[in-house]
Coordinates of C-alpha atoms in Angstrom, one line a residue:
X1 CA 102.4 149.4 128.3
X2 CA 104.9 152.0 129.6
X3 CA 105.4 154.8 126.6
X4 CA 108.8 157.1 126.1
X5 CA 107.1 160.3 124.9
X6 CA 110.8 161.0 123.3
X7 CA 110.6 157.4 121.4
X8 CA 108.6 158.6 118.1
X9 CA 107.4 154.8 117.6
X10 CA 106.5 154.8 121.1
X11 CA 104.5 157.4 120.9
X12 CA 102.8 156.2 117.5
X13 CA 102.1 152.7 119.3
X14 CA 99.8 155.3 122.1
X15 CA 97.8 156.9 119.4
X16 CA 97.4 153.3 117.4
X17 CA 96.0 152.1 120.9
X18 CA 94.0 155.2 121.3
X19 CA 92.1 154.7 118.0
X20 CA 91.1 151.1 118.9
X21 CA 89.6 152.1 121.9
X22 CA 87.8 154.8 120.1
X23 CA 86.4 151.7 117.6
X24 CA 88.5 152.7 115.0
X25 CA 90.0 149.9 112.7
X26 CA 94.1 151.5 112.0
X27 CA 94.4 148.6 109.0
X28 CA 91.0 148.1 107.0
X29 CA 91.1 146.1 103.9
X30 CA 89.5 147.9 101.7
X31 CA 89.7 151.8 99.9
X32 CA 86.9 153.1 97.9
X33 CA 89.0 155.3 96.1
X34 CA 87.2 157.3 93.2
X35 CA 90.2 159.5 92.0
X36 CA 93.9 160.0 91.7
X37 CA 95.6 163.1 92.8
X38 CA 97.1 163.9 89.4
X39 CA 93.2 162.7 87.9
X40 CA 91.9 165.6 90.3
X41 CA 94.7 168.2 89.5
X42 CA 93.4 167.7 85.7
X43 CA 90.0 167.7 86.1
X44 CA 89.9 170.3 89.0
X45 CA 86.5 172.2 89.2
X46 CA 85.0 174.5 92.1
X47 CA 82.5 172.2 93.4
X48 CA 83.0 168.9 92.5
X49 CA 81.1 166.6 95.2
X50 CA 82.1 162.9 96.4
X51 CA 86.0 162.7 95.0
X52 CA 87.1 159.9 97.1
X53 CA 91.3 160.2 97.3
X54 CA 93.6 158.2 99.3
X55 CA 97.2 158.3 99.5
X56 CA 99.9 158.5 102.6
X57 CA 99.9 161.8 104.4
X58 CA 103.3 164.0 103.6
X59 CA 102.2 167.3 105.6
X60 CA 100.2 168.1 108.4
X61 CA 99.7 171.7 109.2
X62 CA 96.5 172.2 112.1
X63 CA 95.2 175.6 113.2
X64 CA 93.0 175.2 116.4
X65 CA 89.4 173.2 115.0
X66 CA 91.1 172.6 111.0
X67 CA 93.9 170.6 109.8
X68 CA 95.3 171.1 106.1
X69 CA 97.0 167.6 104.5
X70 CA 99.2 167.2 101.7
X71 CA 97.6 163.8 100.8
X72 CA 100.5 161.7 98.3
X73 CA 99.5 159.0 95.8
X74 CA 101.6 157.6 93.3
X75 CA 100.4 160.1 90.8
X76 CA 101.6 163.3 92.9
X77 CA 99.8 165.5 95.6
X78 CA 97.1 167.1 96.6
X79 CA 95.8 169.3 99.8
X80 CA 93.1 168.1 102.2
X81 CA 91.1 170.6 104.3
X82 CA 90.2 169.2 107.6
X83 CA 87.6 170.9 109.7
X84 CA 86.0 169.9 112.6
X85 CA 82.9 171.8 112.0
X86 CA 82.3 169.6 108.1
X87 CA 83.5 166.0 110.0
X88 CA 82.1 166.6 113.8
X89 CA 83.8 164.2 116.9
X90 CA 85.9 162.6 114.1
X91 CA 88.2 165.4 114.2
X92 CA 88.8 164.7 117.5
X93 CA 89.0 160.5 117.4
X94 CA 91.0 160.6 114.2
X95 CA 92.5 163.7 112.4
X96 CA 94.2 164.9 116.1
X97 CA 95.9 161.3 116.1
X98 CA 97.1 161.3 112.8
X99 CA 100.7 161.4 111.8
X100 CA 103.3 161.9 109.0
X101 CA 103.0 158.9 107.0
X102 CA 99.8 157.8 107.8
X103 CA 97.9 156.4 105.5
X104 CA 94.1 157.6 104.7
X105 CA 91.3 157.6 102.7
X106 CA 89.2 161.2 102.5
X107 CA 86.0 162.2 100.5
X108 CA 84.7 165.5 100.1
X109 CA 84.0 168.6 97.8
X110 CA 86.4 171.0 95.8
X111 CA 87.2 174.7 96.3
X112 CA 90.1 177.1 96.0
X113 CA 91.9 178.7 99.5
X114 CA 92.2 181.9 99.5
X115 CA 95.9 181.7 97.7
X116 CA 94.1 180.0 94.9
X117 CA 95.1 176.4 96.0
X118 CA 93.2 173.5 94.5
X119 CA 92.1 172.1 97.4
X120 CA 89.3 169.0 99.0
X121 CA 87.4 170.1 101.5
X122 CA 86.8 166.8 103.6
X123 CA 83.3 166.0 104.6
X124 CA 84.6 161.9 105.4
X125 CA 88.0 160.9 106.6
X126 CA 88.8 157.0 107.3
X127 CA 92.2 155.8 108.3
X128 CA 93.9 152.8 105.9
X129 CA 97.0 152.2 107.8
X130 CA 98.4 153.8 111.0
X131 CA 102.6 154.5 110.3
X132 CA 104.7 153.0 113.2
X133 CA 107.5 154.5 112.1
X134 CA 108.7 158.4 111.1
X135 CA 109.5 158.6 107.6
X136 CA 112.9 160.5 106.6
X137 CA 112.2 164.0 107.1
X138 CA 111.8 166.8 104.1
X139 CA 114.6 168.5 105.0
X140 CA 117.3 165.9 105.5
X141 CA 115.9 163.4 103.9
X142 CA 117.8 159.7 103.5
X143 CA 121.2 160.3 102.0
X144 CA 123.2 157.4 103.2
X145 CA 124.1 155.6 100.3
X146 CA 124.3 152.0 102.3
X147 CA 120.8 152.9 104.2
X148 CA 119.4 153.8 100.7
X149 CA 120.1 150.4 99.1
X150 CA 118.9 148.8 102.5
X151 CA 116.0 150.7 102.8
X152 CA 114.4 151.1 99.7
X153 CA 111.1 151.5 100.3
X154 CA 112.5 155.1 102.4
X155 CA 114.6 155.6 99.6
X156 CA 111.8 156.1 97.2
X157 CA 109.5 157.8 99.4
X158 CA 112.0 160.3 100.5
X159 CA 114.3 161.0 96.9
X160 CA 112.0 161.4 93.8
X161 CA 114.8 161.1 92.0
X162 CA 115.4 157.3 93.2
X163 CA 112.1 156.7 92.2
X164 CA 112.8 158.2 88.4
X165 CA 115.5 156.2 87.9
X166 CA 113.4 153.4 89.2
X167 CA 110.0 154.0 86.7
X168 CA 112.7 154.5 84.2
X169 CA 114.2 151.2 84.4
X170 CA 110.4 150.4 84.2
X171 CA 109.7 152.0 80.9
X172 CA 113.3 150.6 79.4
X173 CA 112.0 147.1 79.8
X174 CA 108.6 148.1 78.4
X175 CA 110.4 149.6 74.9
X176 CA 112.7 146.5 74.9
X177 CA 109.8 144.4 74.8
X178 CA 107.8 146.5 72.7
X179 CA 110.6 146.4 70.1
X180 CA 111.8 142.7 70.2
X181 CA 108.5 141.7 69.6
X182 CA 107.2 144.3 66.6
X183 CA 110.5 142.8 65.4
X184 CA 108.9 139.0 65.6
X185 CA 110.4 137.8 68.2
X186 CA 108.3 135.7 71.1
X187 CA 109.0 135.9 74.6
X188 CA 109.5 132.9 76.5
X189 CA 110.9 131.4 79.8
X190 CA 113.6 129.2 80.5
X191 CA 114.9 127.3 83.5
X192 CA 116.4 129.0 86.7
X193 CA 117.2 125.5 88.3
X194 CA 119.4 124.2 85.6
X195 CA 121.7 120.9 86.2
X196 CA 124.5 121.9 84.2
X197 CA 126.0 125.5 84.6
X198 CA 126.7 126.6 80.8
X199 CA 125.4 129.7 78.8
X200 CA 128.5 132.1 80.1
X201 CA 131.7 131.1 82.1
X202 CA 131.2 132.3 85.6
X203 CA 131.1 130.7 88.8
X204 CA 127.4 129.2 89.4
X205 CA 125.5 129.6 92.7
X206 CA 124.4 126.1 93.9
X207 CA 121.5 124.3 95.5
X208 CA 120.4 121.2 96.4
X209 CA 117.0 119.4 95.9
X210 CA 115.8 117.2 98.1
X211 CA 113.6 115.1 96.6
X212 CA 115.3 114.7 93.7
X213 CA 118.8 114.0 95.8
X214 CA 120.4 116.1 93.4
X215 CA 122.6 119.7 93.2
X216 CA 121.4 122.2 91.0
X217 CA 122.9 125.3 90.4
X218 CA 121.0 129.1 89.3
X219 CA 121.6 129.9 86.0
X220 CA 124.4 132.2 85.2
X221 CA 122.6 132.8 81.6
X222 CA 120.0 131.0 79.7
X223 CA 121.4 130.4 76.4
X224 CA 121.4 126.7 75.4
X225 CA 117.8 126.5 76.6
X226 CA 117.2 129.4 74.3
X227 CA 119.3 128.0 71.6
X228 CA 117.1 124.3 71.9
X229 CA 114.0 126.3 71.4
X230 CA 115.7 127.3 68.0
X231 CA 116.7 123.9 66.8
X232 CA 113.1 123.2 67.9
X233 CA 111.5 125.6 65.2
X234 CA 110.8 128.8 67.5
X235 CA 113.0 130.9 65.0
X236 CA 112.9 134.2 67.3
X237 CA 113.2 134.0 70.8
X238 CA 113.8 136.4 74.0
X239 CA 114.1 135.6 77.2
X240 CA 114.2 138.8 79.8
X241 CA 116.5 136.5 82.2
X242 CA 117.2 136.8 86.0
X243 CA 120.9 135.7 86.7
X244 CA 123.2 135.0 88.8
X245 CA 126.5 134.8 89.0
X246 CA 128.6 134.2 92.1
X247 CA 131.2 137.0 92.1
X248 CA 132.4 140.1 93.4
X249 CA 130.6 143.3 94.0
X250 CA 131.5 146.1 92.1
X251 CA 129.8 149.5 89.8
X252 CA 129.4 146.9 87.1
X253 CA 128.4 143.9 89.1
X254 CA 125.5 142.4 91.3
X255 CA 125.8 139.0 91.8
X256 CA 122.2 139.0 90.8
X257 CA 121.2 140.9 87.3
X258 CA 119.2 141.1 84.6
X259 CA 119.6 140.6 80.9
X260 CA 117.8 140.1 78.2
X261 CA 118.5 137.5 75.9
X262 CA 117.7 137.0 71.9
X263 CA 118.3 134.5 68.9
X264 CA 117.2 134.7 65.3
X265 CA 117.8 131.8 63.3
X266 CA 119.2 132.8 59.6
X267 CA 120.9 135.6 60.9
X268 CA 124.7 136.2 61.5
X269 CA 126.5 138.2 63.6
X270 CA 126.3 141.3 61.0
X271 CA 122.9 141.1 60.4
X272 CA 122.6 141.2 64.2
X273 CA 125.1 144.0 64.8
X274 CA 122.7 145.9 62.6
X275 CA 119.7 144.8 64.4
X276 CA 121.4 146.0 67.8
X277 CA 122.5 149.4 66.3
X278 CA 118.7 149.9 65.6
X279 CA 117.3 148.4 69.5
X280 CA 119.5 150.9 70.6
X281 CA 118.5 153.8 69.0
X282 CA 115.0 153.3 68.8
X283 CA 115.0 152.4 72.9
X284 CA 117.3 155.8 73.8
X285 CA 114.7 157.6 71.2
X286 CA 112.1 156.1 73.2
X287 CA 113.2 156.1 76.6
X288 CA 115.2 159.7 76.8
X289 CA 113.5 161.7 73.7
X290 CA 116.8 162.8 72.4
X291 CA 120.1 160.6 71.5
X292 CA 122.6 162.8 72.8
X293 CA 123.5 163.2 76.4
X294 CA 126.0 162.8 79.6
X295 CA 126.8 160.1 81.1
X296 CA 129.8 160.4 83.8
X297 CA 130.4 164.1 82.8
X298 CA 130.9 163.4 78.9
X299 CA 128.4 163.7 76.6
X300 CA 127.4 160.2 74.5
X301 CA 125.8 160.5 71.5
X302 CA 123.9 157.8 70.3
X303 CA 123.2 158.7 67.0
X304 CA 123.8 156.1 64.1
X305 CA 126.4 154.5 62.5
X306 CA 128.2 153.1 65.7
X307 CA 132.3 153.1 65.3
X308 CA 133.5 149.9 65.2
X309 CA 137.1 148.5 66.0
X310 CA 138.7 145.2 66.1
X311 CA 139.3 143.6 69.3
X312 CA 142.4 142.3 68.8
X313 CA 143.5 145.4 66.3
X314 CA 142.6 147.8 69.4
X315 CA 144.9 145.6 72.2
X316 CA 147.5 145.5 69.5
X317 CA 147.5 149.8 69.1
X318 CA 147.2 150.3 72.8
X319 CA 149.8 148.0 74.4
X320 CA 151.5 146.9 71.4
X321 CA 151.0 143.3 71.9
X322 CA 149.9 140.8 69.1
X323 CA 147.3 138.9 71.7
X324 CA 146.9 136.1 68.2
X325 CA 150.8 135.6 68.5
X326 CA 151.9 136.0 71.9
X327 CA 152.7 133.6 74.4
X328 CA 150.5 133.4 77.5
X329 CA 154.0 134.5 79.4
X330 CA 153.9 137.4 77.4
X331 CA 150.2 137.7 78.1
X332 CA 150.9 137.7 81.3
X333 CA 153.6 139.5 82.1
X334 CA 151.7 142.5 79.7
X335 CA 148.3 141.6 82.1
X336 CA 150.8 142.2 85.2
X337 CA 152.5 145.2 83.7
X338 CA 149.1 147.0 83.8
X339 CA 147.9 146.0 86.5
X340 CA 144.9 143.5 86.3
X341 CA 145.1 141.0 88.7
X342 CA 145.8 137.6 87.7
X343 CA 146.9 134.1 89.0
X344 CA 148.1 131.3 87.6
X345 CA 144.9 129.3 86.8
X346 CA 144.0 131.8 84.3
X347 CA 143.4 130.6 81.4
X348 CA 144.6 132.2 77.9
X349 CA 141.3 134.1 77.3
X350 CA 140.9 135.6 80.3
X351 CA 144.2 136.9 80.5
X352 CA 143.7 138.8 77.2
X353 CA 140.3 139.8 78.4
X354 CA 142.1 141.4 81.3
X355 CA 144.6 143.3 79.1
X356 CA 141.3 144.4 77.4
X357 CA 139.9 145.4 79.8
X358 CA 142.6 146.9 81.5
X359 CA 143.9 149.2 79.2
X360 CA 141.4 149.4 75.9
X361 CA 137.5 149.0 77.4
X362 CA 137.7 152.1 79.5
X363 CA 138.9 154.8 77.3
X364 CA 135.8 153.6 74.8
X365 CA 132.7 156.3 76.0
X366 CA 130.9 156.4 72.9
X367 CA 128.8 154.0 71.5
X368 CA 130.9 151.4 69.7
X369 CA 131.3 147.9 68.2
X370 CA 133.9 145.9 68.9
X371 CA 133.9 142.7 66.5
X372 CA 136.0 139.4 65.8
X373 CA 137.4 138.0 69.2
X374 CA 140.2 135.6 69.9
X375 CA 138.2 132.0 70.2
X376 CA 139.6 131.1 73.5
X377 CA 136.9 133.8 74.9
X378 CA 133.6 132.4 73.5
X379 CA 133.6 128.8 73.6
X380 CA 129.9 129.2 72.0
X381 CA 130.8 131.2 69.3
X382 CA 131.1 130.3 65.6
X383 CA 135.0 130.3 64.3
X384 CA 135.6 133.0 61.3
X385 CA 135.8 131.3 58.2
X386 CA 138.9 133.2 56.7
X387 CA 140.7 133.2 60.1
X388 CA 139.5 130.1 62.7
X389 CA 142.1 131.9 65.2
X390 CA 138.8 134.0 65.8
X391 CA 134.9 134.0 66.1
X392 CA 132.2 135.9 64.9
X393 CA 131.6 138.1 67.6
X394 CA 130.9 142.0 68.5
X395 CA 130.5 143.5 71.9
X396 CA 128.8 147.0 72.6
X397 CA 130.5 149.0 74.5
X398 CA 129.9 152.5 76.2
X399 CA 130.6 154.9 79.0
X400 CA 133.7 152.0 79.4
X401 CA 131.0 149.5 79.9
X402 CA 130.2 146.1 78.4
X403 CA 126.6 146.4 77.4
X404 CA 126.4 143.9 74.4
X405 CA 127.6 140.7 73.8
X406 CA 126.9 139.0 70.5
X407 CA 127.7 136.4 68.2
X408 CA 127.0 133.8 65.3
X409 CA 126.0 131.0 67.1
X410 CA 128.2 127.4 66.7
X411 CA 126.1 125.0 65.5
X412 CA 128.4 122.6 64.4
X413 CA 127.9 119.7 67.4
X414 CA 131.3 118.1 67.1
X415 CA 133.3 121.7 67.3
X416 CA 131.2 122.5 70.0
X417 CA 131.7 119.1 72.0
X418 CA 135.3 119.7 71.7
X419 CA 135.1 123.9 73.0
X420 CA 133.3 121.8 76.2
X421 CA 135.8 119.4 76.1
X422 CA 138.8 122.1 76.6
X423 CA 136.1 123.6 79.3
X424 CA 136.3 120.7 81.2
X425 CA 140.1 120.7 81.0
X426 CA 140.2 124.6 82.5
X427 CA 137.9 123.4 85.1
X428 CA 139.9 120.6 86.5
X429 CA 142.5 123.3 86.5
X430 CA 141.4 124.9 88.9
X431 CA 138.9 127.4 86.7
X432 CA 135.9 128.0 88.3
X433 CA 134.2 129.8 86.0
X434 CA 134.7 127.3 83.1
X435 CA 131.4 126.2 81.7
X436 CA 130.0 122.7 82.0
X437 CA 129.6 120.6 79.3
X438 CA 125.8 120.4 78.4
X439 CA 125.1 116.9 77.1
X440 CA 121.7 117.8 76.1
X441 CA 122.7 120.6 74.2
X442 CA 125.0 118.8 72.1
X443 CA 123.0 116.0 71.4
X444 CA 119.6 118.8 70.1
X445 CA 122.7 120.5 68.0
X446 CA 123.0 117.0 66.6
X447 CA 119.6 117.1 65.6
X448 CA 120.3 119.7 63.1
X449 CA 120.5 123.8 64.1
X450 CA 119.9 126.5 61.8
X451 CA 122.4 129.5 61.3
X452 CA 121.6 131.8 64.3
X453 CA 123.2 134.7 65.8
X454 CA 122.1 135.7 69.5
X455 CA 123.0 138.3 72.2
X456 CA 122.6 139.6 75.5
X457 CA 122.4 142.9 76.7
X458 CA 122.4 144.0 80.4
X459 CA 119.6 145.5 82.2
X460 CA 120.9 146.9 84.6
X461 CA 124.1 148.6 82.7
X462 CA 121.7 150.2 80.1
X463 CA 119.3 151.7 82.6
X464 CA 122.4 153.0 84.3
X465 CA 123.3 154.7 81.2
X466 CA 120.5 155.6 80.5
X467 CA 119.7 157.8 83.7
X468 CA 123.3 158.9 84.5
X469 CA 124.2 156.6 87.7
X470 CA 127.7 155.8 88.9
X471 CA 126.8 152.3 89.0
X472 CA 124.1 149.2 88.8
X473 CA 123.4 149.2 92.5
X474 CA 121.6 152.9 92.0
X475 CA 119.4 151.1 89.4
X476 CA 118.6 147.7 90.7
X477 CA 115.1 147.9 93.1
X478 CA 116.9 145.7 95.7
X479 CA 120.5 145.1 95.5
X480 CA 122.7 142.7 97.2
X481 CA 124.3 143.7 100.0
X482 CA 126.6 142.1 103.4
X483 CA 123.6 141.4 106.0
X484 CA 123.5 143.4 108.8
X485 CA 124.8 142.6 112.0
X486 CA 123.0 142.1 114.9
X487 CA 119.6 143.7 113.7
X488 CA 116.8 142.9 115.6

């Protein structure tokens, strides 16, 4: 093989070459690792004997016949002394070939350099797995927002601050779980592959199976499975739900998310607008340590009650339009006035959801319920006894963002055939995102279904919040993006 000494993989493929010839195995399967870095940094002592550490090597500083390492685990770091007169010809075989990156396994004894650094002084050294590739240097590191995303694995081994966000979406999902289920409620699963696309109106991604000749499409929520294992006596119920939806890109939207979903049976929307008021708080407590702090600049204090306002109260201050009484020309022209975009397959409810959205949603930062929405936006949500124009239903809403969506559940089967019924209609006009009717469903609704109230709250919106980013994409491990182009 012909090597470009100015190629840095090229010049890591020599070395890898170089160490088999020297009988040295660059990718071993196993680490007899005794210790951590941050275990060691703890319980440092002068002349502790046969800590084993491994870890990828982040530094590399030699001096003639010694090499210093800055040895990196998950835990943190720690420095490896190197000598050739502690490990004999393996200085020369290994350590002299290693690289930035590498990854190695060391054993030795503890002592303090002269500066008073906690340090390993190497007596074995064994090489794990030899690093083809340069990692993003210290200096520069790997800003590129696109080769971030694309990279990620370099993006968390280059910006500790990626990786924060990243252990802190960790810990979010940890609380949540913690507190749903000191709460009583069970975790299940649900199907991905669903035959009917229902749970949330959005346009479904779709498959086909072959041995059962038949389309399927990826669930865009898992509700009505949740809401069957009600009717089937599992009175609580989460589900921590991957979805997806097949829609634009944007801050707010990855085509595929997570959510956590949850249903109580004997509860109401109230009851469950209390409950969420407390999730909150207790996972922001949790999570952050404190309830007040900035998100996009502004500060967002999380401390309870919540405000609440009325959905159709807060279109009606902000645009002056009466979205229970207007005319879906009226609707529209307002929707066009500010500037949503809009066709003319929209249905009613999305065309106040735009106005909503539009002009109301983004000026909300703090945390705040909105409650009782037009029924033409939740075709799964129970009408309001004193006003069937709207359903019981509340959204959460912060930093402008939709984190919550909650309501009492319908669970009367021939209201709820009809809301398909007028589903189906949007969808063979041309609306996309109208849900299917769910036969199934129906027919366990028949069966009998307790009073419930249910919500879902967004993953990845929360942990956004929760750590400050612009948008999802910063907080999602692996977000969807356009494939590259001719990459070999």
């Amino acid at each position: 093989m012909e090597y470009d000494i100015n190629d840095e993989k090229t010049v890591r493929l020599k070395r890898l070459e170089e160490l088999k010839m020297a009988g040295i195995n660059p990718y071993p399967s196993k680490s007899n690792r005794s210790s951590t870095a941050r275990e060691l940094e703890a319980s440092f002592q002068v002349g502790k004997k046969s800590i084993v550490l491994a870890g990828r090597v982040r530094g590399l500083r030699s001096h003639g016949g010694s090499t210093f390492l800055d040895l990196q685990d998950s835990t943190g770091n720690f420095q490896i002394f190197c000598g050739k007169n502690e490990i004999g010809e393996t200085y020369d075989t290994l350590v002299v070939r290693l690289d930035i990156g590498d990854i190695i396994e060391v054993s030795g004894e503890t002592f303090l350099t002269k500066t008073g650094q906690k340090t390993l002084r190497c007596n074995e050294i064994s090489l794990l797995s030899k690093a083809l590739r340069p990692l993003p240097d210290k200096i520069h590191g790997l800003t590129d927002v696109e080769q971030r995303y694309r990279q990620r694995e370099l993006d968390f081994l280059a910006n500790p601050e990626s990786k924060l966000i990243a252990l802190t979406r960790i810990k979010t999902l940890q609380v949540l779980r913690s507190f749903l289920e000191e709460a009583g409620f069970i975790e299940v699963e649900t199907p991905i592959l669903q035959t009917v696309a229902g749970g949330a109106n959005a346009k479904p991604f779709i498959t086909h199976h072959n041995a059962l000749k038949a389309d399927l499409y990826l669930r865009v929520a898992p509700e009505l499975y949740l809401k069957r294992l009600v009717i089937g006596g599992f009175e609580k119920v989460y589900e921590i739900a991957r979805c997806f939806r097949n829609e634009g890109l944007s801050p707010q939207h990855n085509p595929e998310f997570t959510q956590v979903e949850f249903y109580a049976a004997f509860w109401d929307y109230q009851k469950l607008m209390k409950f969420c008021e407390g999730l909150m708080v207790g996972t922001v407590e949790r999570v952050k340590g404190k309830l007040s702090f900035e998100v996009d600049g502004k500060l967002v204090n999380f401390e309870p009650p919540f405000s609440k306002i009325s959905y159709v109260n807060a279109i009606k201050e902000a645009t002056g339009v009466d979205v229970l009484e207007a005319s879906d020309k009226e609707l529209k022209a307002k929707a066009k006035q500010l500037g949503a975009i809009i066709d003319s397959k929209m249905s009613r409810g999305k065309l106040i959801d735009e106005i909503w959205k539009s002009k109301v949603r983004p000026d909300i930062h703090h945390p705040t319920f909105v409650y009782d929405f037009p029924v033409e936006l939740s075709p799964l949500a129970k009408r309001k006894a004193d006003d069937p124009r709207l359903v019981e239903m509340f959204q959460l809403v912060i930093a402008g963002m939709e984190l919550i969506k909650a309501f009492s559940e319908l669970n009367d089967p021939i209201d709820q055939r009809k809301r398909f019924d007028e589903q189906d209609a949007l969808r063979k006009h041309g609306d996309e995102e109208a849900q299917g009717t769910d036969k199934l469903f129906v027919e366990a609704m028949e069966h009998g279904m307790p009073p419930t109230a249910g919500a879902g709250l967004g993953i990845d919106r929360l942990v956004a919040i929760l750590t400050g980013s612009h948008g999802i994409k910063e907080v999602i491990l692996f977000p969807t993006l356009k494939p590259e182009k001719n990459k070999k």
